[in-house]
């Protein structure tokens, strides 16, 4: 992060150029001349025009554009590509454009040569609109016929002194010289601020870079910063590295996939996390990222996707195959795709473009699909990825990176340290078995939360994404039809065991019933025997009684006879 400027620093004039005012801690020195130099095509004139247009439209500071090369109508047509309406600003007295034609044959090199005519024209233009800003484009044309260094230096000092006396914040453009910043090599010494623009071509890819060479009386960023010129104007990426002082949210957001949420302890990712989804081609990296975008849009959040292999329309069409309709989110302005081939820009230009788009759209979730598509030297690519992660994390944006891996290993070789920067790493992998390919998913790490360490089978269908448990047994992890066959075999074995158990239970019941019947029969036989015994006993008692009675009767008769 760039430090805040001190209130005791010199007064500054904001340029309104995104990122540049951060690099210079407040803009260009107010009331002083600044030199913007560089080779042809690096954007000097557009930088100067933006400085004037923003001053007139954003900061109520009218400006004068004095050109020594382009005619006014040519300048108006050229900057119209940035959306600047110079004709309207001229009509509103917020801008004055003056073309000074300088012919070398008309310049006499002598001690009497001066810029009085220029001062008169410039003063008139400044006073006509009450200008606070001035652009002189380019100074080489003005001094094209001078070869006397003493005269040249004197006139330059007069010009710069004249601008300072009137308190004009000036931008003077100059062409890059051989072995020095400008052709004469003097402008950079008499300027209070020197900005060097560079249009560099490496591996057939163009990258524009900006550097503050010097800034009298003020601290400033000293590195080279990529900057972007397109239909939306100029933007500079001021961040070279971020301090690790960003906050850590405890808010949990859903991934849009219930099974994946269940694998994470809190039920999703922490907001502001950096999430890596890696895997070989065809494992569903973009599909998972699309679920994240859909879930966020359904919550009413803004989302942005930087895609390097597919167009936004193609991603929306493909999402329909898994039951996701992204078009309503696009129509509502919640979702935005930025699609470009990796070879369209250099690494730093991609980063500058992302920084500008994120700053303007202000999304809560950003998807970069795939980050592995970016190409460049390993050290530059690693630095770019680090700055990309810091840029998003510093804004509290949940960042989702997809990365193509050509193998199924878990090592970090070849990922340029990206996995170590991530808060969450979800690994997708294909398993080939039984003549089929099955997708699987792992959560390798999830900082600050508990998470499942188990493998899940990853299924995609018209109903969406579903995670199912993979079979883990003595033969290893089984997925797909192998898992289905194993599950069927286990179900059959379970059924056999249940049937055997039920059969044994029925046998026990039958044996119990048989024994109980035998017991009942024996008990009935015993009861019959007891009843018979009672009858016999009764009969014996009756006979005994009858015998006793008979004996008594006989005894009575004998007694009567006597």
Coordinates of C-alpha atoms in Angstrom, one line a residue:
X1 CA 0.0 0.0 0.0
X2 CA 1.2 3.5 -0.7
X3 CA 1.7 5.8 2.3
X4 CA -0.6 8.8 2.8
X5 CA 0.9 12.1 1.9
X6 CA 1.9 14.5 4.6
X7 CA -0.2 17.7 5.1
X8 CA 3.1 19.7 4.9
X9 CA 3.9 18.6 1.4
X10 CA 3.6 21.1 -1.5
X11 CA 0.2 21.8 -3.0
X12 CA -0.8 19.3 -5.7
X13 CA -3.3 19.2 -8.6
X14 CA -5.2 16.0 -9.0
X15 CA -5.1 14.6 -12.5
X16 CA -8.1 12.4 -12.1
X17 CA -6.2 9.5 -13.7
X18 CA -7.0 6.4 -11.8
X19 CA -4.0 5.1 -9.9
X20 CA -1.6 7.9 -11.0
X21 CA -2.7 10.2 -8.2
X22 CA -1.9 7.4 -5.8
X23 CA 1.5 6.9 -7.2
X24 CA 2.3 10.7 -6.9
X25 CA 0.5 11.0 -3.5
X26 CA -2.0 13.6 -4.8
X27 CA -1.2 14.4 -8.4
X28 CA 1.1 16.8 -10.2
X29 CA 2.7 19.9 -8.4
X30 CA 0.2 22.7 -8.5
X31 CA 1.4 25.9 -10.1
X32 CA 4.6 24.2 -11.5
X33 CA 5.6 22.6 -14.8
X34 CA 5.8 18.8 -15.2
X35 CA 7.5 17.0 -18.0
X36 CA 5.8 13.9 -19.6
X37 CA 8.3 12.3 -21.9
X38 CA 8.6 9.1 -23.8
X39 CA 8.9 7.5 -27.3
X40 CA 6.4 7.8 -30.0
X41 CA 3.1 6.0 -29.3
X42 CA 3.5 5.8 -25.5
X43 CA 0.5 8.0 -24.8
X44 CA 2.0 11.4 -24.0
X45 CA -0.7 13.5 -25.7
X46 CA -3.5 11.4 -24.4
X47 CA -2.1 11.7 -20.9
X48 CA -1.9 15.5 -21.2
X49 CA -5.4 15.7 -22.7
X50 CA -6.8 13.6 -19.9
X51 CA -5.1 15.9 -17.4
X52 CA -6.9 18.9 -19.0
X53 CA -10.3 17.3 -19.5
X54 CA -10.4 16.0 -15.9
X55 CA -9.3 19.4 -14.6
X56 CA -12.2 21.0 -16.5
X57 CA -14.9 18.5 -15.7
X58 CA -14.0 17.2 -12.3
X59 CA -12.0 19.9 -10.5
X60 CA -13.4 23.1 -12.1
X61 CA -10.0 24.1 -13.4
X62 CA -10.2 25.3 -17.1
X63 CA -7.2 24.5 -19.3
X64 CA -5.3 25.5 -22.4
X65 CA -4.0 23.0 -24.9
X66 CA -1.3 24.5 -27.0
X67 CA -0.1 22.1 -29.8
X68 CA 2.9 22.5 -32.0
X69 CA 2.2 19.4 -34.1
X70 CA -1.4 18.4 -34.3
X71 CA -4.1 20.7 -35.6
X72 CA -7.0 21.4 -33.2
X73 CA -9.5 19.3 -35.3
X74 CA -7.0 16.4 -35.4
X75 CA -6.6 16.5 -31.6
X76 CA -10.3 16.6 -31.1
X77 CA -10.8 13.6 -33.3
X78 CA -8.0 11.6 -31.7
X79 CA -9.1 12.0 -28.1
X80 CA -12.7 11.3 -29.0
X81 CA -11.7 7.6 -28.8
X82 CA -11.5 8.1 -25.0
X83 CA -14.9 9.6 -24.8
X84 CA -13.7 13.2 -24.5
X85 CA -15.9 15.9 -26.1
X86 CA -13.4 18.7 -26.6
X87 CA -15.8 20.7 -28.8
X88 CA -18.3 20.9 -25.9
X89 CA -15.6 22.0 -23.4
X90 CA -14.4 24.7 -25.8
X91 CA -17.9 25.9 -26.3
X92 CA -18.4 26.1 -22.5
X93 CA -15.2 28.1 -22.1
X94 CA -13.6 25.3 -20.0
X95 CA -11.0 24.5 -22.6
X96 CA -9.0 26.5 -25.1
X97 CA -7.1 24.8 -28.0
X98 CA -4.4 26.6 -29.9
X99 CA -2.3 25.2 -32.7
X100 CA 1.0 27.0 -33.2
X101 CA 2.7 26.2 -36.5
X102 CA 6.4 26.3 -36.2
X103 CA 8.5 26.3 -39.4
X104 CA 12.2 25.6 -39.0
X105 CA 13.0 28.0 -41.9
X106 CA 11.4 30.8 -39.9
X107 CA 13.6 30.3 -36.8
X108 CA 16.8 32.3 -36.7
X109 CA 19.3 31.1 -34.3
X110 CA 20.7 34.1 -32.6
X111 CA 21.0 35.7 -29.2
X112 CA 17.9 37.7 -29.9
X113 CA 15.7 34.6 -30.3
X114 CA 13.0 34.5 -27.7
X115 CA 9.5 33.2 -27.0
X116 CA 7.7 36.4 -26.6
X117 CA 5.2 35.6 -29.3
X118 CA 4.4 32.3 -27.6
X119 CA 4.0 34.0 -24.3
X120 CA 1.6 36.5 -25.8
X121 CA -0.6 33.8 -27.4
X122 CA -0.5 31.6 -24.3
X123 CA -1.3 34.5 -22.0
X124 CA -4.3 35.5 -24.2
X125 CA -5.6 31.9 -24.2
X126 CA -5.2 31.6 -20.4
X127 CA -6.9 34.9 -19.7
X128 CA -9.8 34.2 -22.1
X129 CA -11.1 31.3 -20.0
X130 CA -9.3 31.9 -16.7
X131 CA -7.2 28.8 -17.1
X132 CA -5.5 27.0 -14.3
X133 CA -3.9 24.3 -16.3
X134 CA -1.7 24.3 -19.4
X135 CA -0.4 21.7 -21.8
X136 CA 2.4 22.3 -24.3
X137 CA 2.6 19.4 -26.9
X138 CA 5.4 18.8 -27.8
X139 CA 8.3 21.0 -26.8
X140 CA 10.8 19.5 -29.3
X141 CA 8.9 21.1 -32.2
X142 CA 9.1 24.5 -30.6
X143 CA 12.9 24.3 -30.4
X144 CA 13.5 22.2 -33.5
X145 CA 15.8 24.7 -35.1
X146 CA 18.0 25.5 -32.1
X147 CA 21.3 23.9 -31.6
X148 CA 22.9 26.3 -29.2
X149 CA 22.6 24.7 -25.8
X150 CA 23.0 28.0 -24.0
X151 CA 20.1 29.6 -25.9
X152 CA 18.0 26.5 -25.5
X153 CA 18.6 26.3 -21.8
X154 CA 17.9 30.0 -21.3
X155 CA 14.6 29.9 -23.3
X156 CA 13.5 26.7 -21.4
X157 CA 14.1 28.4 -18.1
X158 CA 12.2 31.5 -19.3
X159 CA 9.3 29.3 -20.4
X160 CA 9.2 27.3 -17.1
X161 CA 9.6 30.5 -15.1
X162 CA 6.8 32.2 -17.0
X163 CA 4.4 29.3 -16.1
X164 CA 5.5 29.4 -12.5
X165 CA 5.0 33.1 -12.1
X166 CA 1.4 32.8 -13.2
X167 CA 0.7 29.8 -11.0
X168 CA -0.2 27.5 -13.9
X169 CA -0.1 23.8 -13.4
X170 CA 1.5 22.8 -16.7
X171 CA 2.2 19.5 -18.5
X172 CA 4.9 19.7 -21.1
X173 CA 5.4 16.7 -23.4
X174 CA 8.7 15.7 -24.8
X175 CA 10.1 13.0 -27.1
X176 CA 12.5 10.4 -25.8
X177 CA 16.1 11.0 -26.7
X178 CA 19.1 8.8 -27.3
X179 CA 20.6 7.9 -23.9
X180 CA 18.6 10.6 -22.1
X181 CA 15.0 11.3 -21.2
X182 CA 14.5 14.0 -23.9
X183 CA 16.2 14.9 -27.1
X184 CA 17.9 18.0 -25.7
X185 CA 18.5 16.5 -22.3
X186 CA 17.7 19.7 -20.6
X187 CA 13.9 19.6 -20.0
X188 CA 14.2 17.0 -17.2
X189 CA 16.6 19.3 -15.3
X190 CA 14.4 22.4 -15.3
X191 CA 11.1 20.5 -14.7
X192 CA 9.8 20.1 -11.1
X193 CA 8.2 16.7 -12.0
X194 CA 9.3 14.3 -14.7
X195 CA 7.0 11.4 -15.8
X196 CA 8.5 8.8 -18.1
X197 CA 6.1 6.8 -20.3
X198 CA 7.3 3.6 -22.0
X199 CA 5.6 1.4 -24.6
X200 CA 7.6 -1.8 -24.3
X201 CA 7.3 -4.8 -26.6
X202 CA 8.3 -8.2 -25.2
X203 CA 7.6 -11.5 -26.9
X204 CA 5.4 -9.6 -29.4
X205 CA 3.2 -8.3 -26.5
X206 CA 3.0 -4.6 -25.8
X207 CA 3.0 -3.2 -22.3
X208 CA 2.8 0.4 -21.3
X209 CA 4.6 1.4 -18.2
X210 CA 4.9 4.7 -16.3
X211 CA 7.7 5.8 -13.9
X212 CA 8.0 9.0 -11.9
X213 CA 11.6 9.9 -12.5
X214 CA 11.7 12.8 -10.1
X215 CA 9.3 14.9 -8.1
X216 CA 10.8 18.0 -6.3
X217 CA 9.5 18.5 -2.8
X218 CA 7.4 15.4 -2.6
X219 CA 7.8 11.7 -2.0
X220 CA 6.5 9.5 -4.8
X221 CA 6.3 5.9 -6.0
X222 CA 9.6 5.0 -7.6
X223 CA 8.8 1.7 -9.4
X224 CA 7.5 1.2 -12.9
X225 CA 3.7 0.9 -13.0
X226 CA 1.7 -0.6 -15.9
X227 CA -1.0 1.7 -17.3
X228 CA -3.8 1.1 -19.7
X229 CA -5.2 3.2 -22.5
X230 CA -8.5 2.1 -23.9
X231 CA -12.0 3.4 -24.7
X232 CA -12.5 4.1 -21.0
X233 CA -9.5 6.4 -20.6
X234 CA -6.2 6.0 -18.8
X235 CA -5.7 4.0 -15.7
X236 CA -2.5 3.2 -13.7
X237 CA -2.0 0.2 -11.5
X238 CA -0.2 1.7 -8.5
X239 CA 0.2 -1.4 -6.4
X240 CA 3.5 -3.2 -6.5
X241 CA 3.0 -5.1 -3.3
X242 CA 0.5 -4.9 -0.5
X243 CA 1.1 -4.8 3.2
X244 CA -0.4 -7.7 5.1
X245 CA -2.8 -5.5 7.0
X246 CA -6.1 -6.3 5.4
X247 CA -9.0 -7.4 7.7
X248 CA -10.3 -10.9 8.0
X249 CA -14.1 -11.4 7.8
X250 CA -15.9 -14.1 9.8
X251 CA -18.9 -14.0 7.5
X252 CA -19.5 -17.3 5.7
X253 CA -20.8 -17.5 2.2
X254 CA -22.2 -20.5 0.4
X255 CA -20.5 -22.1 -2.5
X256 CA -23.9 -22.9 -4.1
X257 CA -23.1 -26.6 -3.9
X258 CA -24.7 -28.2 -0.7
X259 CA -22.3 -31.1 -0.7
X260 CA -19.2 -28.8 -0.9
X261 CA -20.6 -26.6 1.9
X262 CA -21.0 -29.7 4.0
X263 CA -17.3 -30.5 3.6
X264 CA -16.4 -27.1 5.1
X265 CA -16.9 -26.7 8.8
X266 CA -18.7 -23.4 8.8
X267 CA -20.8 -24.4 5.8
X268 CA -19.0 -22.4 3.1
X269 CA -16.0 -20.0 2.6
X270 CA -15.1 -17.0 4.6
X271 CA -15.9 -13.8 2.7
X272 CA -12.7 -12.2 1.3
X273 CA -11.0 -15.5 1.0
X274 CA -8.8 -16.5 -1.9
X275 CA -10.0 -19.8 -3.3
X276 CA -8.1 -22.0 -5.7
X277 CA -9.9 -24.7 -7.8
X278 CA -7.4 -26.8 -9.6
X279 CA -7.6 -29.9 -11.7
X280 CA -6.9 -31.4 -15.1
X281 CA -9.0 -30.5 -18.1
X282 CA -12.7 -31.5 -18.0
X283 CA -12.9 -32.0 -14.2
X284 CA -15.5 -29.2 -13.7
X285 CA -13.4 -26.2 -12.5
X286 CA -15.5 -23.6 -14.4
X287 CA -18.7 -25.4 -13.4
X288 CA -17.9 -25.0 -9.7
X289 CA -16.9 -21.4 -10.2
X290 CA -20.2 -20.8 -12.1
X291 CA -22.1 -22.2 -9.1
X292 CA -20.3 -19.7 -6.8
X293 CA -21.2 -16.8 -9.2
X294 CA -24.9 -17.9 -9.3
X295 CA -25.1 -18.3 -5.5
X296 CA -23.7 -14.8 -5.0
X297 CA -26.0 -13.2 -7.6
X298 CA -28.9 -14.9 -5.9
X299 CA -27.9 -13.1 -2.7
X300 CA -27.9 -9.8 -4.6
X301 CA -24.1 -9.4 -4.8
X302 CA -22.2 -8.1 -7.7
X303 CA -19.9 -10.6 -9.4
X304 CA -17.2 -10.3 -12.1
X305 CA -15.5 -13.0 -14.1
X306 CA -12.3 -12.5 -16.0
X307 CA -12.2 -15.4 -18.5
X308 CA -9.3 -16.2 -20.9
X309 CA -10.6 -19.3 -22.7
X310 CA -14.3 -18.9 -23.3
X311 CA -16.7 -16.0 -24.0
X312 CA -19.3 -15.0 -21.5
X313 CA -22.1 -16.2 -23.8
X314 CA -20.4 -19.6 -24.0
X315 CA -20.1 -19.9 -20.3
X316 CA -23.8 -19.0 -19.9
X317 CA -24.8 -21.6 -22.5
X318 CA -22.7 -24.3 -20.8
X319 CA -24.1 -23.4 -17.4
X320 CA -27.6 -24.3 -18.6
X321 CA -26.5 -28.0 -18.9
X322 CA -26.1 -28.1 -15.1
X323 CA -29.3 -26.2 -14.4
X324 CA -27.9 -22.7 -14.0
X325 CA -29.4 -19.7 -15.8
X326 CA -27.0 -16.8 -15.6
X327 CA -28.8 -14.5 -18.1
X328 CA -31.1 -13.0 -15.5
X329 CA -28.1 -12.0 -13.5
X330 CA -26.5 -10.4 -16.5
X331 CA -29.7 -8.5 -17.3
X332 CA -29.9 -7.3 -13.7
X333 CA -26.4 -5.9 -13.8
X334 CA -25.2 -8.2 -11.1
X335 CA -22.9 -10.3 -13.2
X336 CA -20.3 -9.1 -15.7
X337 CA -17.9 -11.1 -17.9
X338 CA -14.6 -9.6 -19.1
X339 CA -13.2 -12.0 -21.8
X340 CA -9.8 -11.6 -23.5
X341 CA -7.2 -13.9 -24.8
X342 CA -4.1 -14.1 -22.6
X343 CA -1.9 -12.9 -25.5
X344 CA -3.9 -9.7 -26.0
X345 CA -2.0 -7.9 -23.3
X346 CA 1.2 -8.4 -21.2
X347 CA 0.9 -9.6 -17.7
X348 CA 1.0 -6.2 -16.2
X349 CA -1.6 -4.9 -18.7
X350 CA -3.9 -7.7 -17.7
X351 CA -3.4 -6.7 -14.0
X352 CA -4.0 -3.0 -14.8
X353 CA -7.1 -3.9 -16.7
X354 CA -8.4 -6.0 -13.8
X355 CA -7.6 -3.3 -11.3
X356 CA -9.6 -0.7 -13.3
X357 CA -12.6 -2.9 -14.0
X358 CA -12.8 -4.0 -10.3
X359 CA -12.5 -0.5 -9.1
X360 CA -15.3 0.7 -11.3
X361 CA -17.7 -2.3 -11.0
X362 CA -17.0 -2.9 -7.3
X363 CA -17.9 -6.7 -7.2
X364 CA -17.9 -8.7 -4.0
X365 CA -16.8 -11.9 -5.8
X366 CA -14.2 -12.1 -8.7
X367 CA -13.5 -15.3 -10.7
X368 CA -10.4 -15.6 -12.8
X369 CA -10.7 -18.6 -15.1
X370 CA -8.2 -19.9 -15.6
X371 CA -5.2 -18.1 -14.1
X372 CA -3.0 -20.8 -15.6
X373 CA -3.7 -19.3 -19.0
X374 CA -1.5 -16.3 -18.3
X375 CA 1.9 -16.6 -20.0
X376 CA 5.2 -14.9 -19.3
X377 CA 8.6 -15.4 -17.5
X378 CA 8.2 -17.3 -14.3
X379 CA 9.4 -14.5 -12.1
X380 CA 7.1 -11.9 -13.7
X381 CA 4.2 -14.3 -13.6
X382 CA 4.7 -15.1 -9.9
X383 CA 4.9 -11.3 -9.1
X384 CA 1.7 -10.7 -11.2
X385 CA -0.2 -13.4 -9.4
X386 CA 0.9 -12.1 -6.0
X387 CA -0.2 -8.6 -6.9
X388 CA -3.5 -10.0 -8.2
X389 CA -4.2 -11.8 -5.0
X390 CA -3.2 -8.8 -2.9
X391 CA -5.3 -6.4 -5.0
X392 CA -8.4 -8.4 -4.4
X393 CA -7.8 -9.4 -0.8
X394 CA -7.0 -5.8 0.1
X395 CA -10.5 -4.8 -1.1
X396 CA -12.2 -7.6 0.8
X397 CA -13.2 -9.3 -2.4
X398 CA -13.7 -13.1 -2.5
X399 CA -11.4 -14.3 -5.2
X400 CA -11.9 -17.6 -7.0
X401 CA -9.0 -18.8 -9.2
X402 CA -9.2 -21.8 -11.4
X403 CA -6.0 -23.4 -12.5
X404 CA -5.3 -26.2 -15.0
X405 CA -2.9 -28.9 -13.8
X406 CA -1.6 -31.5 -16.2
X407 CA -1.1 -34.2 -13.6
X408 CA -3.0 -35.5 -10.6
X409 CA -0.4 -34.9 -8.0
X410 CA -0.7 -32.7 -4.9
X411 CA 2.7 -31.1 -5.2
X412 CA 3.1 -27.4 -5.8
X413 CA 5.8 -27.7 -8.5
X414 CA 4.9 -25.5 -11.4
X415 CA 2.1 -23.5 -9.7
X416 CA 4.5 -20.6 -9.0
X417 CA 3.5 -20.5 -5.3
X418 CA -0.1 -19.7 -6.1
X419 CA -1.4 -22.6 -3.9
X420 CA 0.5 -21.2 -0.8
X421 CA -1.2 -17.8 -1.3
X422 CA -4.7 -19.4 -1.2
X423 CA -6.9 -19.6 1.8
X424 CA -8.9 -22.5 0.4
X425 CA -7.6 -25.1 -2.1
X426 CA -10.2 -27.5 -3.8
X427 CA -8.6 -30.1 -5.9
X428 CA -10.5 -31.9 -8.7
X429 CA -9.2 -35.1 -10.1
X430 CA -10.1 -37.8 -12.6
X431 CA -10.0 -41.5 -11.7
X432 CA -9.9 -43.9 -14.6
X433 CA -11.2 -47.4 -13.8
X434 CA -13.4 -50.1 -15.4
X435 CA -13.3 -48.3 -18.7
X436 CA -14.7 -45.0 -17.4
X437 CA -13.6 -41.6 -16.1
X438 CA -15.0 -40.4 -12.8
X439 CA -14.6 -36.9 -11.3
X440 CA -13.5 -36.6 -7.6
X441 CA -13.1 -33.7 -5.3
X442 CA -10.8 -33.0 -2.3
X443 CA -10.5 -30.1 0.0
X444 CA -6.8 -29.9 0.5
X445 CA -6.8 -27.0 2.8
X446 CA -9.2 -24.4 4.3
X447 CA -7.5 -21.9 6.6
X448 CA -9.3 -21.1 9.8
X449 CA -12.0 -23.8 9.5
X450 CA -12.4 -27.5 9.9
X451 CA -13.0 -29.4 6.7
X452 CA -13.5 -32.9 5.5
X453 CA -10.4 -34.8 4.5
X454 CA -12.4 -37.4 2.5
X455 CA -12.6 -37.8 -1.2
X456 CA -16.0 -37.1 -2.8
X457 CA -17.3 -38.2 -6.1
X458 CA -18.3 -35.2 -8.2
X459 CA -21.3 -35.6 -10.4
X460 CA -22.8 -33.1 -12.9
X461 CA -26.3 -33.4 -14.3
X462 CA -29.1 -31.2 -15.5
X463 CA -30.1 -30.9 -11.8
X464 CA -26.8 -29.4 -10.9
X465 CA -23.7 -30.6 -9.1
X466 CA -23.9 -33.4 -6.5
X467 CA -21.2 -34.7 -4.3
X468 CA -21.5 -38.4 -3.2
X469 CA -19.3 -40.4 -0.9
X470 CA -16.8 -42.6 -2.6
X471 CA -16.3 -46.2 -1.5
X472 CA -13.1 -46.7 0.4
X473 CA -12.3 -50.3 1.1
X474 CA -9.4 -52.8 1.0
X475 CA -9.1 -52.4 -2.7
X476 CA -8.8 -48.6 -2.4
X477 CA -11.2 -45.8 -3.5
X478 CA -13.9 -46.9 -5.9
X479 CA -16.0 -44.5 -7.9
X480 CA -18.5 -44.5 -10.8
X481 CA -19.8 -47.9 -11.8
X482 CA -17.2 -49.7 -9.7
X483 CA -18.7 -47.9 -6.6
X484 CA -22.2 -48.9 -7.8
X485 CA -21.2 -52.5 -8.3
X486 CA -19.5 -52.6 -4.9
X487 CA -22.6 -51.0 -3.3
X488 CA -24.8 -53.5 -5.1
X489 CA -22.7 -56.4 -3.8
X490 CA -22.7 -55.0 -0.3
X491 CA -26.5 -54.6 -0.5
X492 CA -26.8 -58.2 -1.7
X493 CA -24.5 -59.4 1.1
X494 CA -26.6 -57.5 3.5
X495 CA -29.7 -59.0 2.2
X496 CA -28.3 -62.5 2.4
X497 CA -27.2 -61.9 6.0
X498 CA -30.7 -60.5 6.9
X499 CA -32.4 -63.5 5.2
X500 CA -30.1 -66.0 7.0
X501 CA -30.8 -64.2 10.3
X502 CA -34.6 -64.3 9.6
X503 CA -34.4 -68.0 8.6
X504 CA -32.6 -68.8 11.9
X505 CA -35.2 -66.9 13.8
X506 CA -38.0 -68.8 12.1
X507 CA -36.2 -72.1 12.9
X508 CA -36.0 -71.2 16.5
X509 CA -39.7 -70.3 16.5
X510 CA -40.6 -73.6 15.0
X511 CA -38.4 -75.5 17.4
X512 CA -39.9 -73.5 20.3
X513 CA -43.4 -74.2 19.1
X514 CA -42.6 -78.0 18.6
X515 CA -41.2 -78.3 22.1
X516 CA -44.1 -76.3 23.5
X517 CA -46.5 -78.7 21.8
X518 CA -44.6 -81.7 23.2
X519 CA -44.8 -80.2 26.7
X520 CA -48.5 -79.5 26.3
X521 CA -49.1 -83.1 25.2
X522 CA -47.1 -84.5 28.1
X523 CA -48.9 -82.1 30.5
X524 CA -52.2 -83.3 29.0
X525 CA -51.2 -87.0 29.4
X526 CA -50.2 -86.3 33.0
X527 CA -53.5 -84.7 33.7
X528 CA -55.3 -87.7 32.2
X529 CA -53.2 -90.1 34.3
X530 CA -53.9 -88.0 37.4
X531 CA -57.7 -88.0 36.7
X532 CA -57.6 -91.8 36.1
X533 CA -55.7 -92.3 39.3
X534 CA -58.3 -90.2 41.1
X535 CA -61.1 -92.4 39.6
X536 CA -59.4 -95.6 40.6
X537 CA -58.8 -94.3 44.1
X538 CA -62.5 -93.3 44.3
X539 CA -63.5 -96.7 43.1
X540 CA -61.3 -98.4 45.6
X541 CA -62.7 -96.3 48.4
X542 CA -66.2 -97.2 47.3
X543 CA -65.4 -100.9 47.2
X544 CA -63.8 -100.6 50.7
X545 CA -66.9 -98.8 51.9
X546 CA -69.2 -101.4 50.4
X547 CA -67.1 -104.2 51.9
X548 CA -67.2 -102.6 55.3
X549 CA -70.9 -102.2 55.0
X550 CA -71.4 -105.8 54.1
X551 CA -69.2 -106.9 57.0
X552 CA -71.2 -104.9 59.3
X553 CA -74.4 -106.3 57.9
X554 CA -73.1 -109.9 58.3
X555 CA -72.1 -109.2 61.8
X556 CA -75.6 -107.9 62.6
X557 CA -77.3 -111.0 61.2
X558 CA -75.0 -113.3 63.2
X559 CA -75.8 -111.5 66.4
X560 CA -79.6 -111.8 65.8
X561 CA -79.4 -115.5 65.1
X562 CA -77.8 -116.1 68.4

